[in-house]
Coordinates of C-alpha atoms and ligand atoms in Angstrom, one line a residue:
M1 CA 5.3 -49.1 37.2
C2 CA 2.2 -46.9 37.4
G3 CA 0.3 -46.2 40.5
I4 CA -3.4 -46.7 40.9
V5 CA -5.8 -45.1 43.3
A6 CA -9.6 -45.0 43.4
Y7 CA -12.2 -44.0 46.0
T8 CA -15.9 -44.4 46.5
G9 CA -17.7 -43.1 49.5
S10 CA -19.4 -40.0 51.1
N11 CA -16.2 -38.0 51.4
E12 CA -14.7 -35.7 48.6
A13 CA -12.8 -38.1 46.4
Y14 CA -10.5 -35.6 44.8
P15 CA -8.3 -34.8 47.8
I16 CA -8.1 -38.5 48.7
L17 CA -7.1 -39.3 45.2
M18 CA -4.5 -36.7 44.9
K19 CA -2.9 -37.5 48.3
G20 CA -2.8 -41.2 47.2
L21 CA -1.2 -40.3 43.7
H22 CA 1.5 -38.4 45.6
R23 CA 2.3 -41.4 47.8
L24 CA 2.3 -43.8 44.9
E25 CA 4.4 -41.4 42.8
Y26 CA 7.5 -43.4 43.2
R27 CA 5.9 -45.9 40.9
G28 CA 6.0 -43.6 38.0
Y29 CA 5.8 -40.0 37.4
D30 CA 5.8 -38.9 33.8
S31 CA 2.0 -38.1 33.6
A32 CA -0.9 -38.3 35.8
G33 CA -4.7 -38.2 35.4
V34 CA -8.0 -38.3 37.3
A35 CA -11.6 -39.3 36.4
L36 CA -14.3 -38.0 38.6
M37 CA -18.0 -39.0 38.8
Q38 CA -19.9 -35.7 38.6
S39 CA -23.7 -35.6 38.4
G40 CA -24.0 -38.9 36.5
S41 CA -21.1 -38.3 34.0
I42 CA -17.4 -38.6 33.9
T43 CA -15.1 -35.6 34.1
L44 CA -11.4 -36.2 33.1
Y45 CA -8.3 -34.2 33.8
K46 CA -4.9 -35.5 32.7
K47 CA -1.5 -33.7 32.5
R48 CA 1.9 -34.6 31.4
G49 CA 4.6 -34.4 34.1
K50 CA 4.2 -35.1 37.8
V51 CA 1.2 -35.2 40.1
S52 CA 1.9 -31.7 41.3
D53 CA 1.4 -30.5 37.6
L54 CA -1.9 -32.2 37.5
E55 CA -3.0 -30.5 40.8
D56 CA -1.9 -27.1 39.6
Y57 CA -3.9 -27.7 36.4
C58 CA -7.0 -28.7 38.4
L59 CA -6.7 -25.6 40.8
T60 CA -9.3 -23.8 38.7
K61 CA -11.5 -26.9 37.8
D62 CA -14.6 -28.3 39.4
T63 CA -13.2 -31.3 41.3
S64 CA -16.2 -32.2 43.5
A65 CA -17.1 -35.8 43.4
H66 CA -17.7 -38.7 45.7
A67 CA -16.2 -41.4 43.4
G68 CA -13.1 -41.4 41.2
I69 CA -10.1 -43.1 39.9
A70 CA -6.6 -41.7 39.4
H71 CA -3.3 -42.8 37.9
T72 CA 0.4 -41.7 37.9
R73 CA 2.1 -43.3 34.9
W74 CA 5.5 -44.8 34.0
A75 CA 5.3 -44.9 30.2
T76 CA 5.6 -48.4 28.4
H77 CA 3.6 -48.0 25.2
G78 CA 3.3 -44.4 23.9
E79 CA 5.4 -41.4 24.9
P80 CA 4.5 -39.5 28.1
N81 CA 2.0 -36.9 27.1
E82 CA -1.6 -36.1 28.0
Q83 CA -3.3 -38.4 25.3
N84 CA -1.3 -41.4 26.6
A85 CA -1.9 -40.6 30.2
H86 CA -4.7 -42.6 32.1
P87 CA -7.7 -42.7 32.6
H88 CA -8.8 -43.8 29.2
L89 CA -12.5 -43.3 28.2
S90 CA -14.7 -45.7 26.2
E91 CA -16.1 -43.8 23.0
D92 CA -19.5 -43.0 24.7
H93 CA -17.7 -41.7 27.7
S94 CA -19.6 -43.9 29.9
L95 CA -16.5 -45.9 31.3
A96 CA -13.2 -44.6 32.5
L97 CA -10.3 -47.1 33.1
I98 CA -6.8 -47.0 34.7
H99 CA -4.3 -49.8 34.2
N100 CA -1.0 -50.9 35.7
G101 CA 0.7 -53.6 33.7
I102 CA 1.3 -54.6 30.0
I103 CA -1.3 -56.0 27.6
E104 CA 0.9 -58.2 25.5
N105 CA -1.6 -59.0 22.7
Y106 CA -2.8 -55.3 22.4
L107 CA -1.8 -55.0 18.8
S108 CA -3.9 -57.8 17.5
L109 CA -6.8 -56.6 19.8
K110 CA -6.4 -53.1 18.6
K111 CA -6.5 -54.2 14.9
E112 CA -9.6 -56.2 15.5
L113 CA -11.3 -53.2 17.2
Q114 CA -10.2 -50.8 14.6
N115 CA -11.6 -53.1 11.8
R116 CA -15.0 -52.8 13.8
G117 CA -14.7 -49.0 13.5
Y118 CA -13.1 -48.0 16.8
V119 CA -11.1 -44.9 16.7
F120 CA -8.0 -44.8 19.3
Q121 CA -7.2 -41.6 21.1
S122 CA -3.8 -42.9 22.3
D123 CA -0.9 -45.1 21.6
T124 CA -1.2 -47.1 24.8
D125 CA -1.9 -50.8 25.2
T126 CA -4.4 -49.8 28.0
E127 CA -7.0 -48.2 25.6
V128 CA -7.8 -51.7 24.0
L129 CA -9.2 -52.7 27.4
V130 CA -11.7 -49.9 27.8
H131 CA -13.1 -50.5 24.1
L132 CA -13.2 -54.2 24.5
I133 CA -15.0 -54.2 27.9
K134 CA -17.6 -51.6 26.5
E135 CA -18.0 -53.7 23.4
V136 CA -18.6 -56.9 25.3
Q137 CA -21.0 -55.2 27.8
Q138 CA -23.2 -53.7 24.9
K139 CA -23.1 -56.8 22.7
D140 CA -24.2 -59.1 25.4
N141 CA -26.1 -56.7 27.5
I142 CA -24.7 -58.0 30.7
P143 CA -23.5 -56.4 34.0
L144 CA -20.1 -54.6 33.8
D145 CA -18.3 -57.0 36.1
E146 CA -19.3 -59.9 33.8
A147 CA -18.3 -57.9 30.8
V148 CA -14.9 -57.3 32.4
M149 CA -14.5 -61.0 33.2
L150 CA -15.3 -62.0 29.6
A151 CA -13.2 -59.3 28.1
L152 CA -10.1 -60.2 30.2
S153 CA -10.4 -63.9 29.2
R154 CA -9.2 -62.5 25.8
V155 CA -6.3 -60.5 27.2
E156 CA -2.7 -61.7 27.6
G157 CA -0.3 -59.8 29.9
T158 CA -0.5 -58.3 33.3
Y159 CA -2.9 -55.8 34.7
A160 CA -4.3 -54.1 37.8
L161 CA -7.5 -52.2 36.7
A162 CA -10.0 -49.8 38.2
I163 CA -13.0 -48.9 36.2
L164 CA -15.6 -46.1 36.8
S165 CA -18.9 -46.3 35.1
V166 CA -21.8 -43.9 34.7
D167 CA -24.3 -46.7 35.1
N168 CA -23.3 -47.2 38.6
P169 CA -21.8 -44.0 39.8
D170 CA -20.8 -45.0 43.1
Q171 CA -19.3 -48.4 42.0
L172 CA -15.9 -49.4 41.1
I173 CA -14.9 -52.6 39.2
L174 CA -11.3 -53.8 39.9
A175 CA -9.3 -56.6 38.3
K176 CA -5.9 -58.0 38.9
K177 CA -3.4 -60.3 37.2
G178 CA 0.4 -59.9 37.8
S179 CA 0.2 -56.3 39.1
P180 CA -0.7 -55.4 42.7
L181 CA -4.0 -54.0 43.9
L182 CA -5.5 -53.9 47.2
I183 CA -8.9 -52.6 48.7
G184 CA -9.1 -50.5 51.9
V185 CA -12.3 -51.0 53.7
G186 CA -13.7 -48.1 55.5
D187 CA -17.0 -47.3 57.0
N188 CA -19.2 -47.6 53.9
E189 CA -16.2 -46.1 51.9
Y190 CA -13.6 -47.9 49.9
F191 CA -10.0 -46.8 49.2
I192 CA -8.1 -48.6 46.4
G193 CA -4.3 -48.6 46.0
S194 CA -1.4 -50.2 44.1
D195 CA -0.1 -50.6 47.7
G196 CA -1.1 -49.6 51.2
A197 CA 0.4 -46.1 51.0
P198 CA -2.8 -44.3 49.8
I199 CA -4.9 -46.4 52.2
V200 CA -3.1 -46.5 55.5
E201 CA -4.3 -42.8 56.5
Y202 CA -8.0 -44.0 56.5
T203 CA -8.1 -47.7 57.4
N204 CA -6.0 -50.7 58.1
K205 CA -8.6 -53.3 57.1
V206 CA -7.6 -54.4 53.6
V207 CA -8.2 -57.1 51.0
Y208 CA -5.3 -58.0 48.7
L209 CA -6.7 -59.0 45.4
E210 CA -5.4 -62.3 44.0
D211 CA -4.6 -63.0 40.4
G212 CA -7.6 -63.4 38.3
D213 CA -9.8 -61.6 40.9
V214 CA -12.6 -59.2 39.6
A215 CA -14.1 -57.2 42.4
V216 CA -17.2 -55.1 42.5
V217 CA -16.9 -52.3 45.2
S218 CA -20.2 -50.5 45.9
L219 CA -21.9 -48.6 48.5
E220 CA -25.1 -50.5 48.2
N221 CA -23.8 -54.0 48.3
P222 CA -21.1 -56.0 50.2
L223 CA -17.9 -56.5 48.5
R224 CA -18.2 -59.1 45.7
I225 CA -15.2 -60.8 44.3
R226 CA -15.0 -63.6 41.7
N227 CA -12.1 -65.2 39.8
I228 CA -11.9 -65.5 36.1
R229 CA -10.0 -68.8 36.6
D230 CA -13.0 -70.2 38.4
E231 CA -15.3 -71.7 35.5
H232 CA -18.3 -71.4 37.7
A233 CA -17.4 -67.7 38.7
L234 CA -18.5 -68.4 42.2
L235 CA -18.4 -65.5 44.7
K236 CA -15.3 -65.6 47.0
N237 CA -15.3 -64.7 50.7
P238 CA -13.2 -61.6 50.8
H239 CA -10.0 -62.3 52.9
Y240 CA -9.7 -59.3 55.3
Q241 CA -6.2 -58.7 56.5
R242 CA -4.5 -56.0 58.7
L243 CA -2.5 -53.5 56.8
E244 CA 1.2 -53.7 58.2
M245 CA 2.0 -50.1 57.6
T246 CA 1.9 -46.9 59.6
L247 CA 1.6 -43.2 58.3
D248 CA 5.0 -42.2 59.8
Q249 CA 6.7 -44.7 57.8
I250 CA 5.6 -43.2 54.6
E251 CA 6.3 -39.5 55.5
K252 CA 9.6 -37.7 55.3
G253 CA 9.9 -37.3 59.1
G254 CA 11.8 -33.9 58.8
F255 CA 14.2 -35.0 56.0
E256 CA 14.5 -33.2 52.9
T257 CA 14.0 -36.3 50.7
Y258 CA 12.8 -39.9 51.2
M259 CA 16.3 -41.1 50.2
L260 CA 18.1 -39.3 52.8
K261 CA 15.6 -40.4 55.5
E262 CA 16.0 -43.9 54.3
I263 CA 19.8 -43.8 54.4
F264 CA 19.6 -42.5 57.9
E265 CA 17.1 -45.2 58.9
Q266 CA 19.6 -47.9 58.3
P267 CA 20.7 -48.5 61.8
K268 CA 17.0 -49.0 62.9
S269 CA 16.1 -51.2 59.8
I270 CA 19.1 -53.4 60.3
R271 CA 18.2 -53.7 63.9
D272 CA 14.5 -54.6 63.0
S273 CA 15.8 -57.1 60.4
M274 CA 17.7 -58.9 63.1
R275 CA 15.2 -58.6 66.0
G276 CA 13.8 -61.8 67.2
R277 CA 16.1 -63.8 64.9
I278 CA 19.2 -64.2 67.2
N279 CA 18.3 -65.9 70.5
L280 CA 19.2 -64.0 73.9
K281 CA 22.3 -66.1 74.6
K282 CA 23.3 -65.3 70.9
E283 CA 23.7 -69.1 70.6
V284 CA 21.1 -69.8 67.9
V285 CA 20.0 -67.8 64.7
S286 CA 16.7 -68.7 63.4
L287 CA 14.5 -67.3 60.7
G288 CA 10.8 -68.2 61.5
G289 CA 9.6 -68.2 57.9
L290 CA 12.3 -70.6 56.8
I291 CA 12.2 -73.2 59.6
E292 CA 10.0 -75.7 57.7
Y293 CA 12.3 -75.5 54.6
E294 CA 15.6 -75.5 56.5
Q295 CA 16.4 -79.2 55.9
K296 CA 15.7 -78.9 52.2
M297 CA 18.1 -75.9 52.2
M298 CA 20.7 -77.7 54.0
N299 CA 20.5 -80.6 51.6
A300 CA 20.4 -78.5 48.5
K301 CA 22.9 -79.3 45.8
R302 CA 23.0 -75.6 44.8
F303 CA 21.3 -72.3 45.5
I304 CA 20.3 -70.1 42.6
I305 CA 19.7 -66.5 43.4
A306 CA 17.5 -64.6 41.1
A307 CA 16.8 -60.9 41.4
C308 CA 17.1 -57.4 39.6
G309 CA 19.1 -54.3 40.2
T310 CA 20.1 -53.6 43.7
S311 CA 18.6 -56.8 45.0
W312 CA 20.8 -58.6 42.6
H313 CA 23.8 -57.0 44.1
A314 CA 22.6 -58.2 47.5
G315 CA 22.4 -61.7 45.9
L316 CA 26.1 -61.3 44.8
V317 CA 27.0 -60.5 48.4
A318 CA 25.0 -63.6 49.6
E319 CA 27.0 -65.7 47.0
Y320 CA 30.2 -65.0 49.0
L321 CA 28.3 -65.4 52.3
I322 CA 26.7 -68.8 51.6
E323 CA 29.7 -70.4 49.7
S324 CA 32.0 -69.3 52.4
L325 CA 29.9 -70.2 55.5
V326 CA 27.6 -73.0 54.2
R327 CA 29.7 -74.4 51.6
I328 CA 27.0 -75.0 49.1
P329 CA 27.5 -73.6 45.5
V330 CA 25.6 -70.6 44.6
E331 CA 24.8 -69.0 41.1
V332 CA 23.5 -65.4 41.0
E333 CA 21.2 -64.8 38.0
Y334 CA 19.6 -61.6 36.6
A335 CA 16.0 -62.6 36.8
S336 CA 15.3 -61.1 33.4
E337 CA 18.0 -63.4 31.8
F338 CA 17.2 -66.5 33.8
R339 CA 13.6 -66.6 32.8
Y340 CA 14.3 -66.9 29.0
R341 CA 17.5 -69.0 29.3
D342 CA 16.0 -72.5 29.5
P343 CA 17.9 -73.1 32.6
I344 CA 18.8 -76.5 34.1
L345 CA 17.0 -76.8 37.3
Y346 CA 16.8 -79.8 39.5
E347 CA 14.4 -80.7 42.3
D348 CA 17.1 -80.4 44.8
D349 CA 18.0 -76.9 43.8
V350 CA 16.8 -74.0 46.1
L351 CA 15.9 -70.8 44.3
I352 CA 16.2 -67.7 46.3
A353 CA 14.2 -64.7 44.9
I354 CA 15.3 -61.3 46.3
S355 CA 13.0 -58.3 45.9
Q356 CA 12.4 -55.2 47.9
S357 CA 9.0 -54.6 46.3
G358 CA 8.0 -58.3 45.7
E359 CA 6.5 -57.2 42.6
T360 CA 9.3 -57.1 40.1
A361 CA 7.9 -58.9 37.0
D362 CA 11.2 -60.6 36.1
T363 CA 11.8 -62.1 39.6
L364 CA 8.2 -63.2 39.7
A365 CA 8.7 -65.0 36.4
A366 CA 11.9 -66.8 37.6
V367 CA 9.9 -67.9 40.8
E368 CA 7.2 -69.4 38.5
L369 CA 9.9 -71.0 36.3
A370 CA 11.7 -72.6 39.2
K371 CA 8.4 -73.8 40.6
R372 CA 7.6 -75.5 37.4
H373 CA 10.8 -77.3 37.5
G374 CA 10.1 -78.6 40.9
A375 CA 12.8 -76.6 42.7
T376 CA 12.3 -75.3 46.3
V377 CA 11.6 -71.5 46.0
I378 CA 12.4 -69.1 48.9
G379 CA 11.6 -65.4 48.9
I380 CA 13.4 -62.5 50.6
C381 CA 11.2 -59.5 50.4
N382 CA 10.3 -56.2 52.1
V383 CA 6.7 -55.6 51.2
V384 CA 4.3 -57.6 53.4
G385 CA 1.6 -59.4 51.4
S386 CA 3.5 -58.6 48.1
T387 CA 3.1 -61.1 45.2
L388 CA 6.6 -62.6 45.9
A389 CA 5.7 -63.2 49.5
R390 CA 2.6 -65.0 48.3
E391 CA 4.0 -67.0 45.4
T392 CA 7.0 -68.5 47.2
M393 CA 7.0 -71.6 49.3
A394 CA 8.7 -69.9 52.3
G395 CA 10.6 -66.9 53.0
S396 CA 11.8 -64.2 55.2
Y397 CA 10.9 -60.5 55.4
T398 CA 13.4 -57.8 55.6
H399 CA 12.0 -55.3 58.2
A400 CA 13.2 -52.2 56.4
G401 CA 9.8 -50.5 56.4
P402 CA 8.4 -48.9 53.3
E403 CA 11.3 -47.8 51.0
I404 CA 9.8 -44.9 48.9
G405 CA 13.1 -43.2 47.3
V406 CA 13.5 -44.9 44.0
A407 CA 17.0 -45.6 44.8
S408 CA 17.2 -48.6 47.0
T409 CA 19.3 -48.0 50.2
K410 CA 17.9 -49.4 53.4
A411 CA 16.3 -52.3 51.6
F412 CA 19.9 -53.4 50.3
T413 CA 21.4 -53.3 53.8
A414 CA 18.3 -55.1 55.2
Q415 CA 18.5 -57.8 52.5
V416 CA 22.2 -58.3 53.2
T417 CA 21.4 -58.6 56.9
V418 CA 18.7 -61.3 56.4
L419 CA 20.9 -63.1 53.9
T420 CA 23.8 -63.1 56.6
L421 CA 21.4 -64.5 59.2
M422 CA 20.2 -67.2 56.7
A423 CA 23.8 -68.1 55.9
L424 CA 24.7 -68.3 59.6
S425 CA 21.7 -70.3 60.5
L426 CA 22.5 -72.9 57.9
A427 CA 26.1 -72.9 58.6
Q428 CA 25.4 -73.5 62.1
R429 CA 22.9 -76.4 61.6
K430 CA 25.3 -78.0 58.9
G431 CA 28.3 -77.6 61.1
T432 CA 30.3 -75.7 58.6
I433 CA 31.3 -72.8 60.8
S434 CA 33.4 -73.0 63.9
K435 CA 31.9 -71.8 67.2
S436 CA 34.5 -68.9 67.4
M437 CA 33.8 -67.8 64.0
Y438 CA 30.0 -67.9 64.5
H439 CA 30.4 -65.8 67.7
Q440 CA 32.7 -63.3 66.0
L441 CA 30.2 -62.8 63.1
I442 CA 27.2 -62.5 65.4
N443 CA 28.8 -60.0 67.7
D444 CA 30.0 -57.9 64.8
L445 CA 26.7 -58.2 63.1
E446 CA 25.1 -56.8 66.2
S447 CA 27.5 -53.9 66.3
I448 CA 26.8 -52.8 62.6
P449 CA 24.0 -50.3 63.4
E450 CA 26.2 -48.4 65.8
K451 CA 29.0 -48.5 63.2
I452 CA 26.6 -47.1 60.5
E453 CA 25.7 -44.3 62.9
R454 CA 29.3 -43.4 63.1
I455 CA 29.5 -43.4 59.2
L456 CA 26.4 -41.2 59.0
A457 CA 28.0 -38.7 61.2
K458 CA 30.6 -38.1 58.4
E459 CA 27.9 -36.7 56.1
Q460 CA 29.6 -33.3 55.8
H461 CA 33.0 -34.8 54.9
I462 CA 31.3 -36.8 52.2
Q463 CA 29.5 -33.8 51.0
K464 CA 32.9 -32.2 50.2
I465 CA 34.0 -35.3 48.2
A466 CA 30.6 -35.0 46.4
Q467 CA 31.6 -31.4 45.3
F468 CA 34.5 -33.0 43.4
V469 CA 32.8 -35.9 41.9
A470 CA 29.8 -33.9 40.8
T471 CA 32.0 -32.1 38.2
R472 CA 33.1 -35.2 36.6
P473 CA 31.3 -36.9 33.6
N474 CA 32.4 -40.4 34.6
A475 CA 33.4 -42.5 37.6
I476 CA 34.7 -46.0 38.2
F477 CA 34.0 -48.1 41.4
L478 CA 36.5 -50.8 42.3
G479 CA 36.2 -53.4 45.0
R480 CA 37.4 -57.1 45.4
G481 CA 35.8 -60.2 46.9
I482 CA 32.8 -59.4 48.8
N483 CA 33.2 -55.7 48.3
Y484 CA 33.1 -56.3 44.4
P485 CA 29.2 -56.2 44.6
V486 CA 29.5 -53.1 46.8
A487 CA 31.5 -51.3 44.0
L488 CA 28.6 -52.4 41.5
E489 CA 26.0 -51.0 44.0
G490 CA 28.0 -47.7 44.4
A491 CA 28.0 -47.2 40.6
L492 CA 24.4 -48.1 40.2
K493 CA 23.5 -45.5 43.0
L494 CA 25.6 -42.7 41.4
K495 CA 24.3 -43.2 37.8
E496 CA 20.6 -43.7 38.6
I497 CA 20.3 -40.5 40.7
S498 CA 23.1 -38.2 39.4
Y499 CA 23.1 -39.4 35.7
I500 CA 27.0 -39.5 35.9
H501 CA 28.2 -42.3 33.9
A502 CA 29.7 -44.9 36.3
E503 CA 30.8 -48.5 36.2
G504 CA 31.7 -51.0 38.9
Y505 CA 34.6 -53.5 38.4
P506 CA 36.5 -56.0 40.3
A507 CA 39.8 -54.1 40.9
A508 CA 42.0 -56.6 39.2
E509 CA 39.9 -56.5 36.0
M510 CA 41.1 -52.9 35.3
K511 CA 44.2 -54.2 33.5
H512 CA 42.1 -56.2 31.2
G513 CA 40.7 -53.2 29.5
P514 CA 39.0 -50.4 31.6
I515 CA 42.4 -49.0 32.6
A516 CA 42.5 -47.5 29.1
L517 CA 39.8 -45.1 30.4
I518 CA 42.1 -43.6 33.1
D519 CA 43.5 -40.2 32.9
E520 CA 43.7 -37.1 35.2
H521 CA 40.0 -36.5 34.8
M522 CA 38.7 -39.9 36.0
P523 CA 37.9 -40.3 39.6
L524 CA 38.2 -43.9 41.0
I525 CA 36.1 -44.8 44.1
V526 CA 37.9 -47.8 45.7
I527 CA 36.7 -49.9 48.6
A528 CA 40.0 -50.9 50.2
T529 CA 39.0 -51.9 53.7
E530 CA 41.1 -54.5 55.6
Q531 CA 40.5 -57.8 53.8
L532 CA 42.4 -60.9 52.4
T533 CA 43.2 -59.0 49.1
Y534 CA 44.1 -55.7 50.7
D535 CA 47.7 -55.8 49.4
K536 CA 46.4 -56.6 45.9
I537 CA 44.1 -53.7 46.0
V538 CA 47.1 -51.4 47.0
S539 CA 48.8 -52.7 43.8
N540 CA 45.7 -52.0 41.8
I541 CA 45.5 -48.4 43.1
Q542 CA 49.2 -47.9 42.3
E543 CA 48.5 -49.0 38.7
V544 CA 45.7 -46.3 38.6
I545 CA 47.7 -43.7 40.1
A546 CA 50.6 -44.2 37.5
R547 CA 47.9 -43.3 35.0
K548 CA 47.1 -40.2 36.9
G549 CA 43.6 -41.4 38.0
T550 CA 42.2 -39.7 41.2
I551 CA 41.5 -42.0 44.1
I552 CA 38.7 -41.7 46.5
S553 CA 39.0 -44.5 48.9
I554 CA 36.8 -46.2 51.5
V555 CA 39.3 -47.6 54.2
T556 CA 39.3 -49.1 57.6
E557 CA 39.9 -46.6 60.4
G558 CA 43.5 -46.1 61.1
D559 CA 44.7 -47.1 57.6
T560 CA 47.6 -45.1 56.4
T561 CA 48.7 -46.8 53.3
V562 CA 45.8 -46.4 50.9
K563 CA 44.9 -43.0 52.7
G564 CA 48.3 -41.8 51.7
M565 CA 47.6 -42.6 48.1
S566 CA 44.0 -41.0 48.0
K567 CA 42.9 -37.5 47.1
F568 CA 39.9 -38.1 49.5
C569 CA 39.5 -40.9 52.0
I570 CA 36.5 -42.1 54.0
E571 CA 37.4 -44.0 57.1
I572 CA 34.9 -46.6 58.3
P573 CA 34.9 -48.7 61.4
R574 CA 36.8 -52.1 61.4
T575 CA 34.4 -55.0 60.5
E576 CA 34.6 -58.6 59.9
E577 CA 35.4 -58.9 56.0
L578 CA 32.2 -60.9 55.4
L579 CA 30.1 -58.0 56.8
T580 CA 31.9 -55.1 55.2
P581 CA 29.2 -54.6 52.5
L582 CA 27.0 -53.6 55.3
V583 CA 29.1 -50.7 56.3
A584 CA 31.0 -49.9 53.0
S585 CA 27.8 -49.3 51.0
V586 CA 26.5 -46.6 53.3
P587 CA 29.2 -43.9 52.3
L588 CA 28.7 -44.6 48.7
Q589 CA 24.8 -44.0 49.1
L590 CA 25.6 -40.6 50.8
L591 CA 28.0 -39.8 48.0
A592 CA 25.7 -40.6 45.3
Y593 CA 22.9 -38.6 47.2
H594 CA 25.1 -35.5 47.6
V595 CA 26.5 -35.5 44.1
A596 CA 22.9 -35.7 42.7
L597 CA 21.8 -32.8 45.1
I598 CA 24.7 -30.6 43.8
R599 CA 23.7 -31.5 40.2
G600 CA 20.3 -30.4 40.9
C601 CA 18.6 -33.9 40.3
D602 CA 15.4 -35.1 41.8
V603 CA 16.9 -37.7 43.9
D604 CA 13.7 -39.3 44.9
K605 CA 12.3 -39.5 41.5
P606 CA 15.1 -39.9 39.0
R607 CA 14.3 -39.6 35.3
N608 CA 13.0 -42.5 33.4
L609 CA 12.7 -44.6 36.4
A610 CA 10.0 -46.1 38.7
K611 CA 10.4 -47.9 42.0
S612 CA 8.6 -51.0 41.3
V613 CA 9.3 -52.6 37.9
S614 CA 6.2 -54.7 37.6
V615 CA 6.5 -54.9 33.8
E616 CA 9.2 -56.8 31.6
Ligands
M6R701 O1 11.7 -54.3 44.1 P1 13.0 -55.0 43.7 O2 14.0 -55.2 44.8 O3 12.7 -56.2 43.0 O4 13.6 -54.0 42.6 C1 14.7 -54.4 41.8 C2 15.3 -53.2 41.2 O5 14.4 -52.6 40.2 C3 15.7 -52.2 42.0 O6 16.7 -52.6 43.0 C4 16.4 -51.0 41.3 O7 17.6 -51.3 40.7 C5 16.8 -49.8 42.3 N1 16.1 -48.5 41.8 C6 18.1 -49.6 42.5 O8 18.4 -48.4 43.4

């Protein structure tokens, strides 16, 4: 949901800003812009489209500057065009501002400003900020940071802001509430980013801004941070932290796309997510971040899992895992619905929020709601230092490494790995799992990375199947039990990157309506691995074949029954039923990937999407 980069220092700002925008482009890519401080005035370049379009446009322009701010946009208010692209300027062109978030009361503020004679250049919510800040600064004749604090006290919504001002050409004013923003501290130079990706190349000393913080970054004075929630507006001591990210992790490493790299990283990311959490003798599973809350979790009357998109699918898998192993009821909620549902929550409920980015607005709102009701709130997330990691009482990181492709792949399998470990650890302590079952699952879990390697080796075979699927306008994904969420995830992957309409269903639901869609043109991708309901799935497949549907199956190695009924078949290694989502999801990721490539889609940056949905 929009990426923010800013720089001030003795180096050329423009190349740093552009490289930073490329690294944040996964957050939005419908337009981009940059404001540069040049000889005491602000030069603005904006372009509809991707960051490379802005770069092409700037090829013939003067881009020399030592301070600047830049933005890559995912449109919320106003269509993606140059007018609506950030930065936005104050009327006298003395301030330039970039914003990530949503200003909820922008309409009333805009009306007020228009009544006072302001003429708006864009349809965005953001533009009210720059006019409001400038107005407060001029009216009260106060320093810019104070004007920002005063103006923001009138603003409802979420924001990460960076402001450039001609009055202090090497200074940046930053503010944060609800959207992420961090400051990289170099040697008398500062690198600002929505996450660590634009910063890591230059420094690993960072300050994560907190909600309500307003920071003044300048070359003359040390970093100054105050919080608008502090009525005395006292200066805070910046909390310097080490950025947990390496440059290799955010580069493509020889792969054509981030998505393919991330699919192939899964053996490693699953190993990393298990590392140090199973003891040497394999007798105990323990998640360090949860130890303090384990008792509460074991005594919980109910788990509520709140998440969005792929993370919600990981939550559905966890429902099967926890209910079957720990015997505590689980409800899985779309965070966006949960937050507005006036849900019934008790103090002995445990809410588990799952998010790759840790910045998904709806998931964070669910966390807030559960906290207000006194429930215990646990986070499972991938981005170290993200808002979710900071706002939950305890939690566990998935060690997937940065996921940059918009389609979530390695984050999903890492989430399922950590949720499996969590379920095993609770089951062990609660005594709801037999020793033999525990060892069976642990041994199998440890073999998953190697099994995924064997599936990845089938890429060419999957590519051939993709040729067929790529010609179809629709597809249906079927699964049962713990593989039903895998069907949902397979359908989401296909639709989000190839734009083929796809639906996931529990296989037995077909006859309650969707079977009407089946004819000779409809491909059905069925997860039919060895599981309790295997025979039932065989019957479901027969019902589809009777209506001339085309079966593409994911089966256990050695299967002959379903294979014999399928036009195409992908065999995957035999796995404990509860762990099959970890392996069965991988061929579906590869299938979606190759279908999208064949159809000429930009797999890393699918249309209309952004990686991190930090707005409602
Ligand atoms: O960062 P999060 O895990 O909270 O993101 C949730 C969804 O936006 C995300 O999983 C989305 O559905 C992916 N693009 C799916 O591939």
